[in-house]
PDB file of C-alpha atoms in Angstrom:
ATOM      1  CA  MET A   1       5.066  10.214  14.181  1.00  0.00           C
ATOM      2  CA  PHE A   2       6.146   9.001  11.247  1.00  0.00           C
ATOM      3  CA  CYS A   3      10.018   9.442  11.365  1.00  0.00           C
ATOM      4  CA  GLY A   4      10.034  11.967   8.253  1.00  0.00           C
ATOM      5  CA  ILE A   5       8.621   9.536   5.557  1.00  0.00           C
ATOM      6  CA  GLU A   6       5.317  11.129   5.244  1.00  0.00           C
ATOM      7  CA  GLY A   7       4.494  11.658   1.508  1.00  0.00           C
ATOM      8  CA  ARG A   8       7.042   8.960   0.569  1.00  0.00           C
ATOM      9  CA  VAL A   9       5.554   6.066   1.537  1.00  0.00           C
ATOM     10  CA  SER A  10       3.011   3.829  -0.729  1.00  0.00           C
ATOM     11  CA  CYS A  11       2.557  -0.041  -0.121  1.00  0.00           C
ATOM     12  CA  PRO A  12       0.213  -2.274  -1.075  1.00  0.00           C
ATOM     13  CA  SER A  13      -3.262  -4.420   2.195  1.00  0.00           C
ATOM     14  CA  SER A  14      -9.575  -8.239   2.414  1.00  0.00           C
ATOM     15  CA  ASP A  15     -12.749  -9.313   3.185  1.00  0.00           C
ATOM     16  CA  SER A  16     -11.414 -10.982   5.668  1.00  0.00           C
ATOM     17  CA  PRO A  17     -11.352  -9.033   9.127  1.00  0.00           C
ATOM     18  CA  SER A  18      -8.430  -6.495   9.106  1.00  0.00           C
ATOM     19  CA  ASN A  19      -6.204  -5.627  12.091  1.00  0.00           C
ATOM     20  CA  LEU A  20      -5.928  -1.899  10.565  1.00  0.00           C
ATOM     21  CA  SER A  21      -8.909  -0.155  11.759  1.00  0.00           C
ATOM     22  CA  ASP A  22     -10.697   2.570   9.410  1.00  0.00           C
ATOM     23  CA  GLU A  23      -9.561   5.159  12.009  1.00  0.00           C
ATOM     24  CA  THR A  24      -6.053   4.098  11.752  1.00  0.00           C
ATOM     25  CA  LEU A  25      -6.264   3.642   7.721  1.00  0.00           C
ATOM     26  CA  GLN A  26      -7.615   7.397   8.211  1.00  0.00           C
ATOM     27  CA  LEU A  27      -4.918   8.734   9.975  1.00  0.00           C
ATOM     28  CA  TYR A  28      -2.482   6.957   7.369  1.00  0.00           C
ATOM     29  CA  THR A  29      -4.518   8.619   4.312  1.00  0.00           C
ATOM     30  CA  ARG A  30      -4.459  12.317   6.063  1.00  0.00           C
ATOM     31  CA  SER A  31      -0.350  12.036   7.550  1.00  0.00           C
ATOM     32  CA  ILE A  32       0.898  10.379   4.025  1.00  0.00           C
ATOM     33  CA  PRO A  33      -0.688  12.541   1.046  1.00  0.00           C
ATOM     34  CA  SER A  34       0.604  10.388  -1.425  1.00  0.00           C
ATOM     35  CA  CYS A  35      -0.903   7.149   0.232  1.00  0.00           C
ATOM     36  CA  GLU A  36      -2.502   4.813  -1.649  1.00  0.00           C
ATOM     37  CA  VAL A  37      -5.149   1.893  -0.040  1.00  0.00           C
ATOM     38  CA  VAL A  38      -5.581  -1.344  -2.450  1.00  0.00           C
ATOM     39  CA  GLU A  39      -7.543  -3.624  -1.292  1.00  0.00           C
ATOM     40  CA  PHE A  40      -6.963  -7.614  -1.569  1.00  0.00           C
ATOM     41  CA  ARG A  41     -11.021  -8.982  -0.996  1.00  0.00           C
ATOM     42  CA  GLN A  42     -10.031 -12.329  -1.778  1.00  0.00           C
ATOM     43  CA  SER A  43      -6.992 -12.928   0.618  1.00  0.00           C
ATOM     44  CA  GLY A  44      -6.257 -13.824   4.096  1.00  0.00           C
ATOM     45  CA  HIS A  45      -2.847 -13.235   6.009  1.00  0.00           C
ATOM     46  CA  MET A  46      -0.966 -14.665   2.930  1.00  0.00           C
ATOM     47  CA  ILE A  47      -1.697 -12.450   0.133  1.00  0.00           C
ATOM     48  CA  PRO A  48       1.377 -13.087  -2.194  1.00  0.00           C
ATOM     49  CA  ASP A  49      -0.379 -16.630  -2.500  1.00  0.00           C
ATOM     50  CA  ASP A  50      -3.629 -15.741  -2.361  1.00  0.00           C
ATOM     51  CA  GLU A  51      -3.914 -13.399  -4.837  1.00  0.00           C
ATOM     52  CA  GLN A  52      -0.842 -13.614  -7.225  1.00  0.00           C
ATOM     53  CA  GLU A  53      -1.448 -12.068 -10.048  1.00  0.00           C
ATOM     54  CA  LYS A  54      -3.101  -8.906  -8.661  1.00  0.00           C
ATOM     55  CA  TYR A  55       0.080  -8.998  -6.197  1.00  0.00           C
ATOM     56  CA  ILE A  56       2.823  -8.856  -8.276  1.00  0.00           C
ATOM     57  CA  ALA A  57       1.158  -6.421 -10.631  1.00  0.00           C
ATOM     58  CA  GLU A  58       0.577  -3.808  -7.449  1.00  0.00           C
ATOM     59  CA  VAL A  59       4.271  -4.366  -6.634  1.00  0.00           C
ATOM     60  CA  ASN A  60       5.200  -3.610 -10.195  1.00  0.00           C
ATOM     61  CA  LEU A  61       3.030  -0.807 -10.195  1.00  0.00           C
ATOM     62  CA  PHE A  62       4.800   0.928  -6.751  1.00  0.00           C
ATOM     63  CA  LEU A  63       8.655  -0.104  -8.154  1.00  0.00           C
ATOM     64  CA  GLU A  64       7.746   1.606 -11.376  1.00  0.00           C
ATOM     65  CA  LYS A  65       6.092   4.603  -9.504  1.00  0.00           C
ATOM     66  CA  ILE A  66       9.173   4.735  -7.202  1.00  0.00           C
ATOM     67  CA  SER A  67      12.047   4.187 -10.242  1.00  0.00           C
ATOM     68  CA  SER A  68      10.403   7.003 -12.066  1.00  0.00           C
ATOM     69  CA  GLU A  69      10.630   9.338  -8.898  1.00  0.00           C
ATOM     70  CA  VAL A  70      14.359   8.323  -8.250  1.00  0.00           C
ATOM     71  CA  ARG A  71      14.737   9.229 -11.553  1.00  0.00           C
ATOM     72  CA  ALA A  72      13.224  12.843 -11.526  1.00  0.00           C
ATOM     73  CA  THR A  73      15.657  13.658  -8.796  1.00  0.00           C
TER      74      THR A  73
END
């Protein structure tokens, strides 16, 4: 279902209605053990513009994690 990426994907996602249902979110978190959910409550569609500082911080955390995982292999 996830093309072999299970356990290797972590991406940063508002009080604005989401197109992602609770059921789909649960499917992701069950299927991808390392899945992390990050809420951007002050954002609509343009998360990088609406919550720039938080977005940058979350992207940096993601990059640090995958960088350390690559170094460990």
